[in-house]
mmCIF file of C-alpha atoms in Angstrom:
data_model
loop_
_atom_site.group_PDB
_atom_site.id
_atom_site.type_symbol
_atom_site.label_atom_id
_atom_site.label_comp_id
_atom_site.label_asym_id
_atom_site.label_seq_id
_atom_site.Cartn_x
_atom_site.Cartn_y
_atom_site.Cartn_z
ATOM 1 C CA UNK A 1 -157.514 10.542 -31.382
ATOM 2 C CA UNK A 2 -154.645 13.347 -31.352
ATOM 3 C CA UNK A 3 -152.589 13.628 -28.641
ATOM 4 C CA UNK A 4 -151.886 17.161 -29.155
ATOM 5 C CA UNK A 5 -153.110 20.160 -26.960
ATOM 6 C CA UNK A 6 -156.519 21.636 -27.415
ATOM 7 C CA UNK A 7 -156.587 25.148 -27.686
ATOM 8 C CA UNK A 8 -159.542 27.050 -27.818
ATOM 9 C CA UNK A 9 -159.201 30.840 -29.438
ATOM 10 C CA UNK A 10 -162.643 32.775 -28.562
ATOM 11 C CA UNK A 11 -161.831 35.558 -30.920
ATOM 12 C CA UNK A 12 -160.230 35.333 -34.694
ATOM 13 C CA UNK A 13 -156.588 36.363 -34.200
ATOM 14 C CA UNK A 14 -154.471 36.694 -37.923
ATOM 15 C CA UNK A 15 -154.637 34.095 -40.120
ATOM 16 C CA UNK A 16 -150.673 34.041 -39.766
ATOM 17 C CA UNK A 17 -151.514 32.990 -35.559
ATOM 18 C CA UNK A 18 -153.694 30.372 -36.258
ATOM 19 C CA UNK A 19 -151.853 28.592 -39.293
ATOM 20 C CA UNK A 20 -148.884 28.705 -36.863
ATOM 21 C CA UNK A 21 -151.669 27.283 -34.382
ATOM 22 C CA UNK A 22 -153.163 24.551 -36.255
ATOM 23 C CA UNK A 23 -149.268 23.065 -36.661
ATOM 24 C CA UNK A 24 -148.704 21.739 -33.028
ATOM 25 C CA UNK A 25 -152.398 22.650 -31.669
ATOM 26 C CA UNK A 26 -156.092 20.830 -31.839
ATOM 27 C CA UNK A 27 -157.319 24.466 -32.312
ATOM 28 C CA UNK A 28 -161.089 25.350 -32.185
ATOM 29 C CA UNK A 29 -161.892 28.638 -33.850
ATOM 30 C CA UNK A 30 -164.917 30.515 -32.986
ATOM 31 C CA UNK A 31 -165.814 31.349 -36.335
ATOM 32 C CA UNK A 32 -168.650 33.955 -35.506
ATOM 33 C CA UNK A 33 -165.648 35.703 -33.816
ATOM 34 C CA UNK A 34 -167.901 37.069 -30.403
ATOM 35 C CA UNK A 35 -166.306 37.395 -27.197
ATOM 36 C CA UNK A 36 -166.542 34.472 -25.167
ATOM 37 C CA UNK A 37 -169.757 34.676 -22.535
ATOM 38 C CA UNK A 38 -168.692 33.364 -18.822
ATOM 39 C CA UNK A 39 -170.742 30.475 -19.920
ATOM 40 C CA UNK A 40 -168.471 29.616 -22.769
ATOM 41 C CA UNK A 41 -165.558 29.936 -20.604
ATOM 42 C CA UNK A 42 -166.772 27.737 -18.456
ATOM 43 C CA UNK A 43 -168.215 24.981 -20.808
ATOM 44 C CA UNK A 44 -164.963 25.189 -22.846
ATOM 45 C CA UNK A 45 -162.464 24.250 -20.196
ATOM 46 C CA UNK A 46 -163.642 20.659 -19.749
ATOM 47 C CA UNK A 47 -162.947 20.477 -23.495
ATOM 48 C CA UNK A 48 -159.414 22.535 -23.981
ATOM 49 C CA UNK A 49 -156.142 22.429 -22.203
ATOM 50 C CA UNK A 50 -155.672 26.342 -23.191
ATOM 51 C CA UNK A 51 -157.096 29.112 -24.266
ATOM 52 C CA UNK A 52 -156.031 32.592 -25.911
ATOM 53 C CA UNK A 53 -158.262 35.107 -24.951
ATOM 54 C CA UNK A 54 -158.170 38.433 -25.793
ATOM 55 C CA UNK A 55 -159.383 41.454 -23.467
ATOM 56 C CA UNK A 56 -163.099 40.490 -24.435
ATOM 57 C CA UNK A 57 -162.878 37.655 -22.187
ATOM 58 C CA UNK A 58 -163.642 37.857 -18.706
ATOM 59 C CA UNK A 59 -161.674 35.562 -16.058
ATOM 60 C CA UNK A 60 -163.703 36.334 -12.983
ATOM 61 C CA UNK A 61 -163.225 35.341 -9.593
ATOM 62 C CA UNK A 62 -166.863 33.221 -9.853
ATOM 63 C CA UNK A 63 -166.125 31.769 -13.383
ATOM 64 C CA UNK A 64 -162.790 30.929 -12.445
ATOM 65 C CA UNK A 65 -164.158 29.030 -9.627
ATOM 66 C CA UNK A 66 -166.397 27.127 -12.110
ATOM 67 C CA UNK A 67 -163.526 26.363 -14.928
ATOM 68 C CA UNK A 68 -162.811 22.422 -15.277
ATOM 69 C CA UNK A 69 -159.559 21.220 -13.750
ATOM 70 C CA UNK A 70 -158.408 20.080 -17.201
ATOM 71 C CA UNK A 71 -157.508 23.765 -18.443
ATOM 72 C CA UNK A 72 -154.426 24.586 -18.101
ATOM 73 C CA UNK A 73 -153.386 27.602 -19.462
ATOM 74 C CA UNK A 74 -154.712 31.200 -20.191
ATOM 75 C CA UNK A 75 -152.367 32.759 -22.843
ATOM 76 C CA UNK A 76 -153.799 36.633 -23.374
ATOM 77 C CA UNK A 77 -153.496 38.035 -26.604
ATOM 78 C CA UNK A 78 -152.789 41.210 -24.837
ATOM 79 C CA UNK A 79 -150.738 43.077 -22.615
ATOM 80 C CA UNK A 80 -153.299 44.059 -20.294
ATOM 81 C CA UNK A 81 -154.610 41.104 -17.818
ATOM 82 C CA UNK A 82 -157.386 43.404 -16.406
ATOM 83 C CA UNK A 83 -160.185 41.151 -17.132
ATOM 84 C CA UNK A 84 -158.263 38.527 -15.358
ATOM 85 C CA UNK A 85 -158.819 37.755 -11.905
ATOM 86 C CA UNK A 86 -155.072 36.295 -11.428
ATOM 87 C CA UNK A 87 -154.976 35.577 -7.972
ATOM 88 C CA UNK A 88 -158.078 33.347 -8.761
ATOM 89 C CA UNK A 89 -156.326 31.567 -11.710
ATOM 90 C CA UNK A 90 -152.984 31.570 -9.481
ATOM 91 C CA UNK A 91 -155.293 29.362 -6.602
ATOM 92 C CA UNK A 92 -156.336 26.974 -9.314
ATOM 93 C CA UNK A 93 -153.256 26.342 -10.598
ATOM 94 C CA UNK A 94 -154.049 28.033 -13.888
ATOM 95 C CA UNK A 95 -150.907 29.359 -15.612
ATOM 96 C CA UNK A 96 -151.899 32.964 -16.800
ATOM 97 C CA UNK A 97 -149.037 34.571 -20.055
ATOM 98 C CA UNK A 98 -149.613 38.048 -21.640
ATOM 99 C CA UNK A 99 -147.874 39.600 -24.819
ATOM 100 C CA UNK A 100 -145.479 42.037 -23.842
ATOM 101 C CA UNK A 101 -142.846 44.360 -25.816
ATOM 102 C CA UNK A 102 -144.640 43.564 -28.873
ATOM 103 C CA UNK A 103 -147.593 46.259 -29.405
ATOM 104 C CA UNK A 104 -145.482 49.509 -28.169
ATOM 105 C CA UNK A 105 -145.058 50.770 -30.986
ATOM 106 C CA UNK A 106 -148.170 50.428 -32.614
ATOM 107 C CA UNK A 107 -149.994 51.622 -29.746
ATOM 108 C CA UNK A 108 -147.660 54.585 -29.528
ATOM 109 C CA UNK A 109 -148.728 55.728 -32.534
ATOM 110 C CA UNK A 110 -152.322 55.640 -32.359
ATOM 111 C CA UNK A 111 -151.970 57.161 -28.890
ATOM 112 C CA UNK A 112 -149.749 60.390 -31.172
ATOM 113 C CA UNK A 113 -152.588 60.386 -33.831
ATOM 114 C CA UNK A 114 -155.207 60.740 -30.718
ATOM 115 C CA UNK A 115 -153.132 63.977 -29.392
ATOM 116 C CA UNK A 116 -152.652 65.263 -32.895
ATOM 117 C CA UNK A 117 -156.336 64.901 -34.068
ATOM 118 C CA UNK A 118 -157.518 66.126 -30.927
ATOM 119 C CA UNK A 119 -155.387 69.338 -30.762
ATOM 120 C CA UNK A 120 -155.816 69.883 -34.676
ATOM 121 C CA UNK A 121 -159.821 69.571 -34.913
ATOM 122 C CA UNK A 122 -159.754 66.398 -37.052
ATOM 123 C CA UNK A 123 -163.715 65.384 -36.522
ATOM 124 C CA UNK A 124 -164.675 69.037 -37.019
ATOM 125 C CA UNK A 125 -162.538 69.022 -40.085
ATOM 126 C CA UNK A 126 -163.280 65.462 -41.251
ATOM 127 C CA UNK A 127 -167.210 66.491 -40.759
ATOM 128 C CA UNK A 128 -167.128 69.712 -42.981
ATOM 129 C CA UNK A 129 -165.398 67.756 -45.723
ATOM 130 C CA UNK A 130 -167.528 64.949 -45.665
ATOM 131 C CA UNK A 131 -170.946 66.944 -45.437
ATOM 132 C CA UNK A 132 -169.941 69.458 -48.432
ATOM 133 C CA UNK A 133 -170.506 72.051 -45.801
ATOM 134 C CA UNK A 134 -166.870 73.540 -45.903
ATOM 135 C CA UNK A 135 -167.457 77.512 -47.483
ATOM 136 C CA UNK A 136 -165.421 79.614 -45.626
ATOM 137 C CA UNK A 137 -162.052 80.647 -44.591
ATOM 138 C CA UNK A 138 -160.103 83.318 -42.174
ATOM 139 C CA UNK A 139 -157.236 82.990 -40.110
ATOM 140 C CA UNK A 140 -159.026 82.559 -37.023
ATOM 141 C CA UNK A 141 -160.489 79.340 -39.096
ATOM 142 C CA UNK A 142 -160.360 76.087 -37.061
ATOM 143 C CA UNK A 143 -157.071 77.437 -34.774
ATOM 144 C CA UNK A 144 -155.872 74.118 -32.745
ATOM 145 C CA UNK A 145 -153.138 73.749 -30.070
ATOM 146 C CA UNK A 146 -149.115 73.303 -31.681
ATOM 147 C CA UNK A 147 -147.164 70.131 -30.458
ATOM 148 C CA UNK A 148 -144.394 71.751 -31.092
ATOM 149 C CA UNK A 149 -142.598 73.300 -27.458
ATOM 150 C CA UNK A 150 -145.475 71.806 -25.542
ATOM 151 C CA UNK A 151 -145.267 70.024 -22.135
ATOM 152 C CA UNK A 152 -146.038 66.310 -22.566
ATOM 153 C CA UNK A 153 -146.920 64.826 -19.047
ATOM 154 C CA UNK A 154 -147.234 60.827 -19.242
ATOM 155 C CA UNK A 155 -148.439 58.952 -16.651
ATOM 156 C CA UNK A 156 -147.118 55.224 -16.800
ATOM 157 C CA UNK A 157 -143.344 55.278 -18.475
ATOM 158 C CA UNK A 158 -143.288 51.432 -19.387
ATOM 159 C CA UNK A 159 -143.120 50.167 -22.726
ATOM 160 C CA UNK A 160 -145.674 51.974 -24.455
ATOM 161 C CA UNK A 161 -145.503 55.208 -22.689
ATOM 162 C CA UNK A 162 -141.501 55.001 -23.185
ATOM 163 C CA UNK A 163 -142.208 54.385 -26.588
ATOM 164 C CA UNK A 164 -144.639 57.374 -27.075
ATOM 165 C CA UNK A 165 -142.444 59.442 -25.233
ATOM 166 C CA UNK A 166 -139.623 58.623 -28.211
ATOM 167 C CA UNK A 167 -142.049 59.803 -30.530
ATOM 168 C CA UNK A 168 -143.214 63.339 -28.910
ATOM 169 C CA UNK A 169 -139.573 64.187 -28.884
ATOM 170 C CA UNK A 170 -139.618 64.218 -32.806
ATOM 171 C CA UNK A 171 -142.517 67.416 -32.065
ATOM 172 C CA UNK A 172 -139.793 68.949 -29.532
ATOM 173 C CA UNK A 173 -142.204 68.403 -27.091
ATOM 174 C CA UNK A 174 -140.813 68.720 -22.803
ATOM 175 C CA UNK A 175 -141.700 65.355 -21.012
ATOM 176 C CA UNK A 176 -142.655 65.350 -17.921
ATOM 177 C CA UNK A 177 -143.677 61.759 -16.372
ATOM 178 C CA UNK A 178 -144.850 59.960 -13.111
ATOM 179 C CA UNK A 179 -144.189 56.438 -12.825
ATOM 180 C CA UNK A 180 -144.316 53.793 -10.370
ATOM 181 C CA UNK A 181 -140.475 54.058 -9.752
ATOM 182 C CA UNK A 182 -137.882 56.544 -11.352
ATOM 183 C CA UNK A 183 -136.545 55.435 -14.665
ATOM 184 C CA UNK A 184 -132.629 54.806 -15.053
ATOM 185 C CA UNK A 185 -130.884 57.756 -17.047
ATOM 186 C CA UNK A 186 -130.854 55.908 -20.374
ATOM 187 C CA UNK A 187 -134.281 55.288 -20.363
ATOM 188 C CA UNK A 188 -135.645 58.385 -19.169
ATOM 189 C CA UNK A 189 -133.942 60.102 -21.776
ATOM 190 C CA UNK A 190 -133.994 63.263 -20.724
ATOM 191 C CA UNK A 191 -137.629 63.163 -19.610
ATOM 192 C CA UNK A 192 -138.691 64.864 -16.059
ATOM 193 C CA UNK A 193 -139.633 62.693 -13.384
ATOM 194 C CA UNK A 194 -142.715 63.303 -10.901
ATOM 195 C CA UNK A 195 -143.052 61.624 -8.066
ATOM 196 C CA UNK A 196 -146.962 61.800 -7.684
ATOM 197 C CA UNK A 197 -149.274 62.242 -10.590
ATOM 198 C CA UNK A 198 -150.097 65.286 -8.607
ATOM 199 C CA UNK A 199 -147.616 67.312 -8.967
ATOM 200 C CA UNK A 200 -147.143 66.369 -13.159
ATOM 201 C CA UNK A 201 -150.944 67.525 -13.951
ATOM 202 C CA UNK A 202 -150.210 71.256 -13.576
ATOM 203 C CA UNK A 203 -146.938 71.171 -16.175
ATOM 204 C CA UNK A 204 -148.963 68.953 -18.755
ATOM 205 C CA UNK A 205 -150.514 70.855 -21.524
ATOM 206 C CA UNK A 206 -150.707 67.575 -23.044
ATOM 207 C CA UNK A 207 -151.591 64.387 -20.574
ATOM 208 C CA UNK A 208 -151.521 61.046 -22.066
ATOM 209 C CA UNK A 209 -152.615 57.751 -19.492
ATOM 210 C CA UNK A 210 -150.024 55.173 -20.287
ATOM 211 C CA UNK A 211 -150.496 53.014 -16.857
ATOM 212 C CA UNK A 212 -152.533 49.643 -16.738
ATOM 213 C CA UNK A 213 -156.319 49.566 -14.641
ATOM 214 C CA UNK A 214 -156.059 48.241 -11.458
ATOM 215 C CA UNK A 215 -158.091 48.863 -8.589
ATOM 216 C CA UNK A 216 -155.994 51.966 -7.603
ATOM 217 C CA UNK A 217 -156.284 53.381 -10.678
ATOM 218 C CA UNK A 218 -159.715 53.354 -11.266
ATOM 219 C CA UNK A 219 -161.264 56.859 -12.137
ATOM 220 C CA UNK A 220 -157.439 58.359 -12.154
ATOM 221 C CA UNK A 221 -158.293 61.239 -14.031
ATOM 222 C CA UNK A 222 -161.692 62.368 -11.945
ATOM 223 C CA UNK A 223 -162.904 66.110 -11.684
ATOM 224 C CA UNK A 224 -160.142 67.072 -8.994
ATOM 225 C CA UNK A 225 -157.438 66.032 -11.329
ATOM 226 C CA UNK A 226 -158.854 67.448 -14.555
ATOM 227 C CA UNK A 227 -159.368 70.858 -12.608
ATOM 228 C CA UNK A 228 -155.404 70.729 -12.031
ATOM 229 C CA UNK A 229 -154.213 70.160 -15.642
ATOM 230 C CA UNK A 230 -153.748 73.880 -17.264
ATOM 231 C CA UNK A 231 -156.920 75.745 -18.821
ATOM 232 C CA UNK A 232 -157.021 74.626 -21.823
ATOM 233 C CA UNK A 233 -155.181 71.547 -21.793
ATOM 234 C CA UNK A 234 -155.350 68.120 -23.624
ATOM 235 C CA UNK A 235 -156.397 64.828 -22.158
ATOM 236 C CA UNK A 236 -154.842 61.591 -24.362
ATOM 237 C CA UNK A 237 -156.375 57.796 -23.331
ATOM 238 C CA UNK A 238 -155.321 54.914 -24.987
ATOM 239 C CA UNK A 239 -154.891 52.321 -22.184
ATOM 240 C CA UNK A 240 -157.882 51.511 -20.464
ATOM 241 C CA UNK A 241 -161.809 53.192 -20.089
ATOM 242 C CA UNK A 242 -161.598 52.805 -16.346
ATOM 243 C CA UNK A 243 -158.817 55.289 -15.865
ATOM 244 C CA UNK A 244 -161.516 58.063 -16.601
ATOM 245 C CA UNK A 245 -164.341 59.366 -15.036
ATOM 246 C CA UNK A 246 -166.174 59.821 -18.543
ATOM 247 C CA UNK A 247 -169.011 62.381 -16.356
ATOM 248 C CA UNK A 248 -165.817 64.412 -15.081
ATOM 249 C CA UNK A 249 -164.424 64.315 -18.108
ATOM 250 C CA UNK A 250 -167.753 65.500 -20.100
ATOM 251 C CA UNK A 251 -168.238 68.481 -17.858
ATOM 252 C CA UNK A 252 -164.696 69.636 -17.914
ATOM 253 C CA UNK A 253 -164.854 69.333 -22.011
ATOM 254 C CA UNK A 254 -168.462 71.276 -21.660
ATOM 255 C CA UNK A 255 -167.033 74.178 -19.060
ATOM 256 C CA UNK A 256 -163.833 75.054 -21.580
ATOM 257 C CA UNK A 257 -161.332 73.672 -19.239
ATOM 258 C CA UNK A 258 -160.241 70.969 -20.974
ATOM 259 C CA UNK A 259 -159.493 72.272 -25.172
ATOM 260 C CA UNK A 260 -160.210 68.544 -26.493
ATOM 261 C CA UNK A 261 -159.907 64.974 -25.542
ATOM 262 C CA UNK A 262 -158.345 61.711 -27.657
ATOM 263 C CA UNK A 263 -159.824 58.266 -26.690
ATOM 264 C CA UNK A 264 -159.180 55.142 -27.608
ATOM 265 C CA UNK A 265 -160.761 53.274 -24.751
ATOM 266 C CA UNK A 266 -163.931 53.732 -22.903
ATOM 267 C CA UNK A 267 -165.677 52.535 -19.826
ATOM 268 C CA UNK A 268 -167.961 50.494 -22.106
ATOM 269 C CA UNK A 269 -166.439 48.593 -24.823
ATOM 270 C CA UNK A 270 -167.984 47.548 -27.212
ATOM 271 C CA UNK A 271 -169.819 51.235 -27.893
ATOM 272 C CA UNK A 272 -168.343 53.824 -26.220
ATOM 273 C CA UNK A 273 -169.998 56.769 -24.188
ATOM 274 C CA UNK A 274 -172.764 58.158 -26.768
ATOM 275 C CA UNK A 275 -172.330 61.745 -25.119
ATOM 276 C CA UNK A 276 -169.168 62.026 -26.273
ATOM 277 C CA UNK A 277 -170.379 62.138 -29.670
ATOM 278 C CA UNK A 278 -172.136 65.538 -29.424
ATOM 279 C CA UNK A 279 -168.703 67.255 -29.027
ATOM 280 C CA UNK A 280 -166.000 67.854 -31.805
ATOM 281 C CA UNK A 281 -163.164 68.491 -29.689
ATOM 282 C CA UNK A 282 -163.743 64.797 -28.455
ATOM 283 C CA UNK A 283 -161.405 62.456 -31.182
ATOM 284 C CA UNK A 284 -162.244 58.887 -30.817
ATOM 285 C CA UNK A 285 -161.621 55.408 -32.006
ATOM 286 C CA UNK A 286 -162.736 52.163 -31.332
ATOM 287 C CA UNK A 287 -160.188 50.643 -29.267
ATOM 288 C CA UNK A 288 -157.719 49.937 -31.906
ATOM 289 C CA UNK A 289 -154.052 50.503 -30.327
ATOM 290 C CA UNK A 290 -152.786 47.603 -31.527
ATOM 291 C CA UNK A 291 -154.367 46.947 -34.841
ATOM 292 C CA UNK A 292 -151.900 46.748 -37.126
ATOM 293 C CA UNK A 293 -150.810 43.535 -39.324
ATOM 294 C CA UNK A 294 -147.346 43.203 -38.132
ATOM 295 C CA UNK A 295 -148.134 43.700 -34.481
ATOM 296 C CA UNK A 296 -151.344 41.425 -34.512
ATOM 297 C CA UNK A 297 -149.223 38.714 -35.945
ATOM 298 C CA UNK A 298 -146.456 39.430 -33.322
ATOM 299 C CA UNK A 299 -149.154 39.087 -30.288
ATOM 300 C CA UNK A 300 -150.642 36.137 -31.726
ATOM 301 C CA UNK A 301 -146.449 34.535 -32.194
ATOM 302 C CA UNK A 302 -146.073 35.388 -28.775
ATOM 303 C CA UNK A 303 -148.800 34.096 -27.145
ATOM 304 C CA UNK A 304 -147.980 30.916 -29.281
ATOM 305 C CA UNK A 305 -144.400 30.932 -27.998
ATOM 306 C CA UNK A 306 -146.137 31.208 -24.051
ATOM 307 C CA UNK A 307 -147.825 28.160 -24.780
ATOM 308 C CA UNK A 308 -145.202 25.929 -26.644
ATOM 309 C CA UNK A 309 -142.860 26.695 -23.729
ATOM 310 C CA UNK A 310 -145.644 25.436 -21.320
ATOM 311 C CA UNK A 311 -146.580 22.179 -23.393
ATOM 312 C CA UNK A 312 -142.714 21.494 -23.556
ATOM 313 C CA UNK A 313 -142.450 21.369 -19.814
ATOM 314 C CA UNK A 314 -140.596 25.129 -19.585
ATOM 315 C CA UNK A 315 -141.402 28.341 -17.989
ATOM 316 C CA UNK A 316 -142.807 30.653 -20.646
ATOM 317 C CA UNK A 317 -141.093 34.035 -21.085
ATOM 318 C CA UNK A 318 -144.219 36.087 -20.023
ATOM 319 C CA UNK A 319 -145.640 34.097 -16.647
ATOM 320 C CA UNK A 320 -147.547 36.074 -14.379
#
């Protein structure tokens, strides 16, 4: 009988994280590749000493207080420990690791293609290509909102929304930016700082949530802070559902207020908000920040280095 750790991986990272795996690990692969049900969780941690969830999973306070004493270790294949209940894991003992640094740049982009497709029409434009039903032109054809000179308020400067903030300033765009504390000088980069998220809404023709969910976060952007962006503003998501009120959101897209939304994340995942789809100026994707080759293989090697760390009796770079 090995010796070796058991890890457990609920979801099918890259094939390049689970050879890497399957060197130093006893790894059991959900093949079917479904998130992990509480149940699961729960049965699995008499038979694992760690697992690598990904955001699918959820570590609740009551399935937490079910999990067998023999797990060890929760190292997220993510950034974002929202579905992890860490004080919970923290009173079992459970060390909890995230992936850090790694996905900034991937989800950076994604979060620029959401403000560029939803300021340029890209479903509207997609749609008439794809249905034939393209027969006309003008100049007052399809006429989006420029990047170009526009006010780009972030909310949440840390490593992503730094990193998207790097790339609006290739579109000359003015950032403006709350955060939980002022950046240094070399990292704000010119930027504008806000102290509330309050007082950046009216300056943002562009918004774009950068900032993790947590419990005072939660609805962030809800009809009173919509109304206070500028008419005819842009609203960018591609951190977490729950920092939208998707019905405040709807009716500000439906009044005119808002020009167009770009979401990457909704308050259900999988699926999405189905009214969404009746509205063109609404750009969405399915959650896919991250999803590229070189950074999936980067979350999975740093998840990997989290739990080799552990195993070897050190402190892994990213404890929580």
């Amino acid at each position: 009988m090995s010796d070796r750790p058991v890890l457990w991986l609920p979801r099918r990272v890259s094939d390049a994280t689970i050879a890497r795996a399957r060197k130093d690990y006893d790894v059991i692969l959900n093949e079917a590749d479904t998130p992990g049900t509480s149940e699961e969780i729960i049965e699995m941690s008499s038979k694992v000493d760690a697992i690598m969830p990904c955001h699918s999973e959820h570590f609740s306070a009551e399935v937490v207080s079910k999990l067998d004493p023999r797990l060890k270790i929760v190292a997220n294949h993510s950034v974002g420990v929202d579905h992890c209940d860490l004080p919970a894991l923290a009173a079992r003992g459970i060390v909890v690791t995230n992936t850090p640094d790694v996905l900034s740049d991937a989800t950076a982009e994604l979060a620029m293609l959401l403000m560029l497709g939803a300021a340029r029409h890209a479903v509207r434009g997609d749609r008439l290509m794809r249905t034939g039903t393209w027969d006309s032109w003008s100049p007052s054809f399809m006429v989006g909102k420029q990047l170009t000179g526009a006010r780009l308020g972030i909310v949440g400067m840390g490593r992503v929304g730094r990193a998207f903030a790097t790339k609006a300033r290739g579109f000359d765009m003015e950032v403006h930016y709350f955060n939980r504390t002022r950046l240094s000088p070399d990292k704000e980069q010119g930027a504008i700082y806000h102290e509330s998220v309050d007082t950046l809404l009216p300056v943002a023709d562009f918004l774009s949530l950068h900032c993790p969910a947590t419990p005072e976060t939660l609805d962030l952007m809800n009809a009173e802070r919509l109304a206070a962006l500028p008419d005819d503003a842009i609203l960018v998501n591609s951190a977490r559902g729950a920092l939208v009120d998707e019905d405040a959101l709807l009716q500000a897209i439906e009044s005119g207020k808002l020009a167009a939304a770009g979401l990457d994340c909704f308050k259900t995942e999988p699926g999405g908000n189905p009214k969404f789809a009746a509205h063109e100026n609404i750009f969405m994707l399915p959650h896919i920040g991250s999803a590229t080759t070189k950074t999936r293989d980067a979350m999975g090697f740093r998840a990997l280095d989290n739990l080799d760390a552990f195993f070897a009796g050190k402190t892994p770079r990213d404890l929580l």
